[in-house]
Amino acid sequence: MSLPDTSQDIAAVYRFLAQCMQYPDSDWMNEEFFDVLYNLLGTLGGIEEGVEIRKTINNAEDYIEDLQVEYTRLFINGVPHVVAPPYASVYMDKSLQGTFAGNTLAFYREKGFGLKEDADLPDHIIHELEFLSLLAEEKDLTGEEEFLTKLFRPWYQKFHTRVTEEAHHPYFRVVVMLIDFFTKEEDEDGFQPNEA
Amino acid sequence: MAFNLTRRKFLQTASLAAASVPLSKVVSASTGVTKTPLDAKGTFGDKTVVGGICEMCFWRCQLVGKVRDGRLMKLEGNPKSIDNGTAICARGNAGVKLLYDVDRLKYPMKNVGKRGAPKWKRISWKEALDECGSKLKSTVDKHGAQGICVFPHGASAKYPMHYFERTVGTHNVSEASFFQCRGIRDTAYVASIGKAPGEKIDMPNTKVLFFIGDHLGENVHVSHIKQYVQGLQNGAKLIVADPRFSASAAKADIWVQIKPGTDTAYMLAIMNYLVKNNKYDKAFVEDHTEGFEEFAAAISEWSLEKAAKECDIPAEQIKEVAEMLAANAPHVGVHPGRHVSWHGNDFQRQRALACLAGILGAYYVKGGWVPAKGPKVGGVSWAKEDHGHKYDLNYDHHEDEKVYPFNPPGTPTELIRDCAISGKPYPIKSCVVWGQNPMQTIPGQQKMKDLFNAMDFVMCVDVMPTDVTMWADILLPESSYLERFDYIKKGTQWDLSKEHQQYISARMPLVPAMFERKDQIYITNEIAKRMGHESKIPVKTIEEMVDKSLATANLSIEKLKAEDGIHIQPGKDPYGIPEDFTVMLFNEDIEDAGYPGAPTYKPVPDVPKGYARLLYGRAPVHTFNRSQNNVWLHNAMPDNPVWLNDEVAAKLGIIDGDTVGFVNSEGVESATTTTVKVTPGIRKDCVYMYHGYGSANPLMTIGVGAGVDDQALITKLAIDPETGCSGMRNNFVKLIKDGKVLEIQA
């Protein structure tokens, strides 16, 4: 039996995950967005996670500002320190724009992609997810796997751990869990290795 | 928490298709990653980008950047430079780590928490600028321009400082580089020789170098160090007065281990000896000084013995110094120093330095003080406007004269802080901090906190989240010196005896600014528009400012780029004294203002029993607190061990490497600890540490809590009476070890 071609669906998932990591703004982070998120979580058996996010948002005086403050603290500048800079090089080279960022950009180029002028650094998680989405659109499964193995998972695991342990808002814990789910390797029997 | 499917299973089922359909409806249409033409490997090779001018310190060496595919890999001195040449210091090299420091400010942020305990929220530039503009305008509308105070520092702060001073019209501007550093030197020399002295000693060609506390080698400015080392290589003698066996003291022919605060007495005795023994330069005094008789009379009480007692040094050593200076005059370099705000008696000490060089005839001669003849390049900034004296805190309206008549440009810091905290004589309600970290540059941290708490609005512009940024309402990220145009660097070849040449260069970006960092012209202009000053904006962009400045020398950014970043042209012979050059040995204007007309020694408070005087200085690999979060520099010198005399240490039972904290004579304890460096190379009545450690800001993930913040222990403020500048070395500490406060037995 041949497997269904799911590449366009996977591409949509990566793009959605990239969107989830954008700075929260009411322009896009609206009721429709959350409905789509809850739907995806429900499909995965993550209804409870959706409920937790919904509850936190409903109890907030200004949920967008809460998410903005939390995003700033986790990913930009925070007190006591920025928790999880979303750049691969920070984890692999202990600096922005390290060798790892260079290698990431080189990989984009090998596949015929580059960054727009107003883009963030090449190893920002959003761009890496966008890139994975574009590879999926092009049905470049080998490239996708190579990128995940060599350039995404090595740093993402560390990033994921930091966000999971330090995030105060359930939204970010759930989003990094989703990213983890969709980028994690599985063994031949379909089991994801337990990193813990 | 985990999902009840495996990824593979999910991807293989119809669930994915069902779930993915709506996903695309809620994502933005564009991506940062985009399809580009295929490029063969190797087309993104390394580039050497010219036009860099360092600002890891304020000497500003000329740089080139080695850039690989948009990433700055390495900084080097510009081979075309006739100043620093290919050499840059450790800090210069480590600029790469500042550029890519993950803790750097990236986006405008708003504090939705409290001042001092911020909760940051990223906001748009528009929102940030709207808030800055409206809050500052509201302050001006309600309280007048004087309701804004400004604490600027560095090349990027010049343009905004001029805006607030000249266009908005507040006098309440205080630069740490003047009031807590070199301002006293400049005004004392202006009152003595009519010019600020810089560090313009012709060191390569001198016969004797005379230092008061200068610790070149620990204080590293590349071309300055080249001059110094060349002078020593050429056989110059070195005389160093320092309570500590500094890097310079270690190279000295005569090390004068002087009691802190008594340097003026030491120099008065030298000058008195030279006068009394007819060993001064009579022709120079006749032709180029004023007030010799009054000067000689005023210093006549300072015998070698009297100074020896006051300074706690042998009389014979003072005589030896005087004889060495006389024997080599006029080719002696009496160094004016740089950071000189020490004891609150500093204006007179700087006057003494200027006068000592005067009676030795050591101006405009080989080896003396020689201002090189550099090229002329005009500047562009906000037009000057007269705002009168009405709200000038440094103006005594009853007496119709200045409170501190010899103040450096701006208003003395304490006058601003007292006014802001008390609301008298008028309210100050907004504060602009630009590139300065007053929490670690200005003594009296509690007073600084009180000032911020008294404000309606505080904005900070910086590259790093320094301690002061915790007190901001709006925090704006500035592009660093490696990411922007601005400063025009000009000068001459570093060794004045060599072929006379002049250079002109301008700072150019080595890489584009990352994230949403902006330059000072953009930020200032946008605020100015919102405050109603759009018609007065002098330049629209930073490139325009640089190009307009360069045009005054028939240059442009493009021309400079074509010349590898540095324009070189023939220079002029700097030696030979101008006819009208005069050293005011006795200055009647100073006397008329109510201060001694001749250099005069004023004793400083003695060390209380059980304490040691806290001295501080520069580390060779750090620029104060500015570089404390730099990972390379941090690894080179991670903390600031306190120097403690070996005999004192033995009495206290302290050994080298012990960990200690501090408490000062006003009961303020250090928040952190550091290690002890036990050494015979420091007087028993002092301890010493490098300045610029122990950040309190957790955002500085490298620098936070590393070493001790000496500034936190400087709580007793001495104000220099002539200038209003801060004296910071009249603070006394005890050591704390294992929770126990130790009495120091000097």
mmCIF file of N, CA, C and O in Angstrom, chain B residues 639-708:
data_model
loop_
_atom_site.group_PDB
_atom_site.id
_atom_site.type_symbol
_atom_site.label_atom_id
_atom_site.label_comp_id
_atom_site.label_asym_id
_atom_site.label_seq_id
_atom_site.Cartn_x
_atom_site.Cartn_y
_atom_site.Cartn_z
ATOM 1 N N ASP B 639 37.286 38.561 37.349
ATOM 2 C CA ASP B 639 36.870 39.387 38.488
ATOM 3 C C ASP B 639 37.980 40.375 38.816
ATOM 4 O O ASP B 639 38.998 40.436 38.124
ATOM 5 N N ASN B 640 37.758 41.156 39.851
ATOM 6 C CA ASN B 640 38.721 42.216 40.180
ATOM 7 C C ASN B 640 39.299 41.997 41.575
ATOM 8 O O ASN B 640 38.785 42.533 42.558
ATOM 9 N N PRO B 641 40.361 41.183 41.681
ATOM 10 C CA PRO B 641 40.951 40.917 42.997
ATOM 11 C C PRO B 641 41.342 42.220 43.692
ATOM 12 O O PRO B 641 41.788 43.158 43.030
ATOM 13 N N VAL B 642 41.152 42.259 44.990
ATOM 14 C CA VAL B 642 41.516 43.468 45.736
ATOM 15 C C VAL B 642 42.972 43.363 46.170
ATOM 16 O O VAL B 642 43.402 42.349 46.717
ATOM 17 N N TRP B 643 43.748 44.399 45.889
ATOM 18 C CA TRP B 643 45.152 44.448 46.302
ATOM 19 C C TRP B 643 45.198 44.804 47.792
ATOM 20 O O TRP B 643 44.625 45.819 48.211
ATOM 21 N N LEU B 644 45.928 43.988 48.536
ATOM 22 C CA LEU B 644 46.056 44.223 49.974
ATOM 23 C C LEU B 644 47.525 44.070 50.348
ATOM 24 O O LEU B 644 48.176 43.086 49.958
ATOM 25 N N ASN B 645 48.031 45.028 51.129
ATOM 26 C CA ASN B 645 49.441 44.982 51.533
ATOM 27 C C ASN B 645 49.746 43.679 52.285
ATOM 28 O O ASN B 645 48.961 43.243 53.133
ATOM 29 N N ASP B 646 50.907 43.099 51.998
ATOM 30 C CA ASP B 646 51.219 41.777 52.566
ATOM 31 C C ASP B 646 51.330 41.796 54.089
ATOM 32 O O ASP B 646 50.884 40.866 54.768
ATOM 33 N N GLU B 647 51.873 42.887 54.642
ATOM 34 C CA GLU B 647 51.995 42.934 56.110
ATOM 35 C C GLU B 647 50.622 43.075 56.762
ATOM 36 O O GLU B 647 50.342 42.486 57.801
ATOM 37 N N VAL B 648 49.791 43.891 56.136
ATOM 38 C CA VAL B 648 48.421 44.056 56.651
ATOM 39 C C VAL B 648 47.686 42.714 56.556
ATOM 40 O O VAL B 648 46.996 42.297 57.493
ATOM 41 N N ALA B 649 47.875 42.035 55.442
ATOM 42 C CA ALA B 649 47.200 40.747 55.252
ATOM 43 C C ALA B 649 47.632 39.744 56.320
ATOM 44 O O ALA B 649 46.792 39.007 56.870
ATOM 45 N N ALA B 650 48.924 39.748 56.624
ATOM 46 C CA ALA B 650 49.430 38.797 57.627
ATOM 47 C C ALA B 650 48.768 39.055 58.979
ATOM 48 O O ALA B 650 48.359 38.108 59.679
ATOM 49 N N LYS B 651 48.624 40.339 59.335
ATOM 50 C CA LYS B 651 47.980 40.659 60.615
ATOM 51 C C LYS B 651 46.514 40.231 60.628
ATOM 52 O O LYS B 651 45.961 39.885 61.664
ATOM 53 N N LEU B 652 45.884 40.285 59.456
ATOM 54 C CA LEU B 652 44.463 39.917 59.380
ATOM 55 C C LEU B 652 44.262 38.411 59.205
ATOM 56 O O LEU B 652 43.138 37.926 59.243
ATOM 57 N N GLY B 653 45.364 37.708 58.966
ATOM 58 C CA GLY B 653 45.248 36.266 58.724
ATOM 59 C C GLY B 653 44.688 35.954 57.341
ATOM 60 O O GLY B 653 44.065 34.911 57.126
ATOM 61 N N ILE B 654 44.896 36.885 56.396
ATOM 62 C CA ILE B 654 44.394 36.679 55.030
ATOM 63 C C ILE B 654 45.534 36.212 54.148
ATOM 64 O O ILE B 654 46.649 36.733 54.220
ATOM 65 N N ILE B 655 45.256 35.236 53.327
ATOM 66 C CA ILE B 655 46.268 34.790 52.368
ATOM 67 C C ILE B 655 45.778 35.051 50.942
ATOM 68 O O ILE B 655 44.573 35.230 50.718
ATOM 69 N N ASP B 656 46.734 35.061 50.045
ATOM 70 C CA ASP B 656 46.436 35.314 48.636
ATOM 71 C C ASP B 656 45.354 34.348 48.133
ATOM 72 O O ASP B 656 45.436 33.153 48.379
ATOM 73 N N GLY B 657 44.344 34.896 47.484
ATOM 74 C CA GLY B 657 43.274 34.036 46.952
ATOM 75 C C GLY B 657 42.070 33.902 47.850
ATOM 76 O O GLY B 657 41.043 33.352 47.433
ATOM 77 N N ASP B 658 42.162 34.400 49.088
ATOM 78 C CA ASP B 658 40.989 34.372 49.977
ATOM 79 C C ASP B 658 39.850 35.174 49.352
ATOM 80 O O ASP B 658 40.080 36.116 48.585
ATOM 81 N N THR B 659 38.653 34.843 49.739
ATOM 82 C CA THR B 659 37.479 35.573 49.226
ATOM 83 C C THR B 659 36.985 36.546 50.291
ATOM 84 O O THR B 659 36.811 36.163 51.451
ATOM 85 N N VAL B 660 36.775 37.777 49.870
ATOM 86 C CA VAL B 660 36.312 38.797 50.833
ATOM 87 C C VAL B 660 35.214 39.675 50.226
ATOM 88 O O VAL B 660 35.118 39.836 49.020
ATOM 89 N N GLY B 661 34.440 40.252 51.132
ATOM 90 C CA GLY B 661 33.514 41.317 50.773
ATOM 91 C C GLY B 661 33.973 42.592 51.460
ATOM 92 O O GLY B 661 35.058 42.622 52.067
ATOM 93 N N PHE B 662 33.171 43.626 51.403
ATOM 94 C CA PHE B 662 33.583 44.921 51.953
ATOM 95 C C PHE B 662 32.418 45.601 52.652
ATOM 96 O O PHE B 662 31.269 45.404 52.297
ATOM 97 N N VAL B 663 32.781 46.440 53.627
ATOM 98 C CA VAL B 663 31.804 47.374 54.178
ATOM 99 C C VAL B 663 32.513 48.720 54.255
ATOM 100 O O VAL B 663 33.684 48.789 54.653
ATOM 101 N N ASN B 664 31.828 49.783 53.853
ATOM 102 C CA ASN B 664 32.508 51.075 53.887
ATOM 103 C C ASN B 664 32.202 51.824 55.177
ATOM 104 O O ASN B 664 31.431 51.348 56.025
ATOM 105 N N SER B 665 32.824 52.989 55.342
ATOM 106 C CA SER B 665 32.717 53.711 56.608
ATOM 107 C C SER B 665 31.311 54.256 56.837
ATOM 108 O O SER B 665 31.003 54.752 57.913
ATOM 109 N N GLU B 666 30.468 54.167 55.843
ATOM 110 C CA GLU B 666 29.074 54.590 56.037
ATOM 111 C C GLU B 666 28.137 53.400 56.149
ATOM 112 O O GLU B 666 26.928 53.528 56.059
ATOM 113 N N GLY B 667 28.744 52.231 56.310
ATOM 114 C CA GLY B 667 27.938 51.030 56.568
ATOM 115 C C GLY B 667 27.407 50.325 55.329
ATOM 116 O O GLY B 667 26.626 49.382 55.441
ATOM 117 N N VAL B 668 27.826 50.766 54.142
ATOM 118 C CA VAL B 668 27.342 50.116 52.920
ATOM 119 C C VAL B 668 28.185 48.881 52.628
ATOM 120 O O VAL B 668 29.417 48.957 52.575
ATOM 121 N N GLU B 669 27.523 47.755 52.471
ATOM 122 C CA GLU B 669 28.239 46.502 52.200
ATOM 123 C C GLU B 669 28.228 46.194 50.710
ATOM 124 O O GLU B 669 27.258 46.507 50.010
ATOM 125 N N SER B 670 29.279 45.576 50.240
ATOM 126 C CA SER B 670 29.295 45.142 48.842
ATOM 127 C C SER B 670 28.297 44.000 48.670
ATOM 128 O O SER B 670 28.141 43.166 49.568
ATOM 129 N N ALA B 671 27.630 43.984 47.526
ATOM 130 C CA ALA B 671 26.630 42.939 47.273
ATOM 131 C C ALA B 671 27.297 41.618 46.914
ATOM 132 O O ALA B 671 26.683 40.562 46.998
ATOM 133 N N THR B 672 28.566 41.698 46.492
ATOM 134 C CA THR B 672 29.266 40.491 46.037
ATOM 135 C C THR B 672 30.637 40.411 46.712
ATOM 136 O O THR B 672 31.004 41.280 47.509
ATOM 137 N N THR B 673 31.387 39.393 46.368
ATOM 138 C CA THR B 673 32.731 39.226 46.935
ATOM 139 C C THR B 673 33.751 39.147 45.804
ATOM 140 O O THR B 673 33.398 38.993 44.644
ATOM 141 N N THR B 674 35.014 39.228 46.204
ATOM 142 C CA THR B 674 36.084 39.020 45.237
ATOM 143 C C THR B 674 37.259 38.355 45.955
ATOM 144 O O THR B 674 37.218 38.153 47.170
ATOM 145 N N THR B 675 38.300 38.056 45.196
ATOM 146 C CA THR B 675 39.464 37.422 45.812
ATOM 147 C C THR B 675 40.478 38.477 46.237
ATOM 148 O O THR B 675 40.397 39.629 45.811
ATOM 149 N N VAL B 676 41.442 38.062 47.058
ATOM 150 C CA VAL B 676 42.469 38.993 47.549
ATOM 151 C C VAL B 676 43.783 38.731 46.834
ATOM 152 O O VAL B 676 44.184 37.580 46.652
ATOM 153 N N LYS B 677 44.418 39.818 46.390
ATOM 154 C CA LYS B 677 45.775 39.726 45.849
ATOM 155 C C LYS B 677 46.693 40.311 46.924
ATOM 156 O O LYS B 677 46.707 41.523 47.142
ATOM 157 N N VAL B 678 47.410 39.450 47.614
ATOM 158 C CA VAL B 678 48.316 39.906 48.678
ATOM 159 C C VAL B 678 49.640 40.315 48.036
ATOM 160 O O VAL B 678 50.232 39.538 47.274
ATOM 161 N N THR B 679 50.084 41.550 48.335
ATOM 162 C CA THR B 679 51.261 42.074 47.641
ATOM 163 C C THR B 679 51.970 43.145 48.476
ATOM 164 O O THR B 679 51.299 43.918 49.164
ATOM 165 N N PRO B 680 53.286 43.182 48.380
ATOM 166 C CA PRO B 680 53.974 44.312 49.018
ATOM 167 C C PRO B 680 53.814 45.585 48.179
ATOM 168 O O PRO B 680 54.215 46.665 48.607
ATOM 169 N N GLY B 681 53.217 45.455 46.998
ATOM 170 C CA GLY B 681 53.146 46.572 46.058
ATOM 171 C C GLY B 681 51.989 47.511 46.284
ATOM 172 O O GLY B 681 51.451 48.050 45.311
ATOM 173 N N ILE B 682 51.578 47.694 47.507
ATOM 174 C CA ILE B 682 50.568 48.724 47.794
ATOM 175 C C ILE B 682 50.778 49.213 49.216
ATOM 176 O O ILE B 682 51.201 48.446 50.097
ATOM 177 N N ARG B 683 50.524 50.494 49.420
ATOM 178 C CA ARG B 683 50.670 51.050 50.765
ATOM 179 C C ARG B 683 49.739 50.335 51.745
ATOM 180 O O ARG B 683 48.706 49.787 51.363
ATOM 181 N N LYS B 684 50.117 50.443 53.018
ATOM 182 C CA LYS B 684 49.331 49.725 54.027
ATOM 183 C C LYS B 684 47.965 50.373 54.265
ATOM 184 O O LYS B 684 47.053 49.727 54.774
ATOM 185 N N ASP B 685 47.871 51.674 53.929
ATOM 186 C CA ASP B 685 46.621 52.372 54.257
ATOM 187 C C ASP B 685 45.614 52.372 53.094
ATOM 188 O O ASP B 685 44.638 53.103 53.123
ATOM 189 N N CYS B 686 45.894 51.570 52.067
ATOM 190 C CA CYS B 686 44.996 51.555 50.897
ATOM 191 C C CYS B 686 44.659 50.125 50.490
ATOM 192 O O CYS B 686 45.434 49.206 50.747
ATOM 193 N N VAL B 687 43.563 49.973 49.829
ATOM 194 C CA VAL B 687 43.296 48.770 49.028
ATOM 195 C C VAL B 687 42.950 49.261 47.631
ATOM 196 O O VAL B 687 42.559 50.410 47.445
ATOM 197 N N TYR B 688 43.098 48.370 46.658
ATOM 198 C CA TYR B 688 42.910 48.782 45.270
ATOM 199 C C TYR B 688 42.160 47.707 44.507
ATOM 200 O O TYR B 688 42.375 46.506 44.726
ATOM 201 N N MET B 689 41.286 48.138 43.624
ATOM 202 C CA MET B 689 40.635 47.156 42.734
ATOM 203 C C MET B 689 40.356 47.813 41.386
ATOM 204 O O MET B 689 40.280 49.035 41.271
ATOM 205 N N TYR B 690 40.202 46.954 40.394
ATOM 206 C CA TYR B 690 39.838 47.455 39.076
ATOM 207 C C TYR B 690 38.367 47.861 39.089
ATOM 208 O O TYR B 690 37.524 47.194 39.691
ATOM 209 N N HIS B 691 38.100 48.962 38.384
ATOM 210 C CA HIS B 691 36.743 49.497 38.319
ATOM 211 C C HIS B 691 35.944 48.793 37.208
ATOM 212 O O HIS B 691 36.514 48.403 36.194
ATOM 213 N N GLY B 692 34.644 48.680 37.424
ATOM 214 C CA GLY B 692 33.772 48.230 36.341
ATOM 215 C C GLY B 692 33.337 46.779 36.441
ATOM 216 O O GLY B 692 33.029 46.153 35.429
ATOM 217 N N TYR B 693 33.313 46.263 37.643
ATOM 218 C CA TYR B 693 32.879 44.869 37.840
ATOM 219 C C TYR B 693 31.595 44.836 38.682
ATOM 220 O O TYR B 693 31.126 45.865 39.169
ATOM 221 N N GLY B 694 31.085 43.637 38.848
ATOM 222 C CA GLY B 694 29.998 43.413 39.805
ATOM 223 C C GLY B 694 28.666 44.015 39.395
ATOM 224 O O GLY B 694 27.960 44.581 40.224
ATOM 225 N N SER B 695 28.300 43.875 38.131
ATOM 226 C CA SER B 695 26.999 44.385 37.695
ATOM 227 C C SER B 695 25.881 43.780 38.531
ATOM 228 O O SER B 695 25.922 42.610 38.898
ATOM 229 N N ALA B 696 24.876 44.618 38.799
ATOM 230 C CA ALA B 696 23.715 44.129 39.554
ATOM 231 C C ALA B 696 22.594 43.685 38.627
ATOM 232 O O ALA B 696 21.570 43.195 39.082
ATOM 233 N N ASN B 697 22.781 43.862 37.333
ATOM 234 C CA ASN B 697 21.681 43.584 36.403
ATOM 235 C C ASN B 697 21.728 42.138 35.907
ATOM 236 O O ASN B 697 22.639 41.755 35.171
ATOM 237 N N PRO B 698 20.749 41.345 36.292
ATOM 238 C CA PRO B 698 20.756 39.935 35.870
ATOM 239 C C PRO B 698 20.708 39.754 34.366
ATOM 240 O O PRO B 698 21.011 38.679 33.858
ATOM 241 N N LEU B 699 20.288 40.795 33.635
ATOM 242 C CA LEU B 699 20.288 40.671 32.176
ATOM 243 C C LEU B 699 21.696 40.545 31.620
ATOM 244 O O LEU B 699 21.896 40.049 30.517
ATOM 245 N N MET B 700 22.680 41.029 32.371
ATOM 246 C CA MET B 700 24.071 40.901 31.931
ATOM 247 C C MET B 700 24.548 39.533 32.394
ATOM 248 O O MET B 700 25.190 39.396 33.428
ATOM 249 N N THR B 701 24.250 38.540 31.618
ATOM 250 C CA THR B 701 24.420 37.170 32.120
ATOM 251 C C THR B 701 25.878 36.809 32.373
ATOM 252 O O THR B 701 26.161 35.916 33.161
ATOM 253 N N ILE B 702 26.797 37.490 31.721
ATOM 254 C CA ILE B 702 28.215 37.219 31.968
ATOM 255 C C ILE B 702 28.705 38.055 33.149
ATOM 256 O O ILE B 702 29.359 37.558 34.066
ATOM 257 N N GLY B 703 28.386 39.343 33.132
ATOM 258 C CA GLY B 703 28.971 40.269 34.099
ATOM 259 C C GLY B 703 28.260 40.322 35.439
ATOM 260 O O GLY B 703 28.823 40.822 36.416
ATOM 261 N N VAL B 704 27.053 39.812 35.515
ATOM 262 C CA VAL B 704 26.312 39.966 36.768
ATOM 263 C C VAL B 704 27.022 39.267 37.927
ATOM 264 O O VAL B 704 27.405 38.107 37.839
ATOM 265 N N GLY B 705 27.247 40.048 38.984
ATOM 266 C CA GLY B 705 27.830 39.483 40.202
ATOM 267 C C GLY B 705 29.266 39.034 40.084
ATOM 268 O O GLY B 705 29.806 38.434 41.007
ATOM 269 N N ALA B 706 29.939 39.334 38.953
ATOM 270 C CA ALA B 706 31.333 38.916 38.791
ATOM 271 C C ALA B 706 32.243 39.999 39.364
ATOM 272 O O ALA B 706 32.309 41.095 38.837
ATOM 273 N N GLY B 707 32.913 39.705 40.462
ATOM 274 C CA GLY B 707 33.745 40.698 41.129
ATOM 275 C C GLY B 707 32.894 41.670 41.922
ATOM 276 O O GLY B 707 31.699 41.474 42.121
ATOM 277 N N VAL B 708 33.563 42.731 42.396
ATOM 278 C CA VAL B 708 32.891 43.695 43.268
ATOM 279 C C VAL B 708 32.751 45.030 42.545
ATOM 280 O O VAL B 708 33.667 45.485 41.864
#
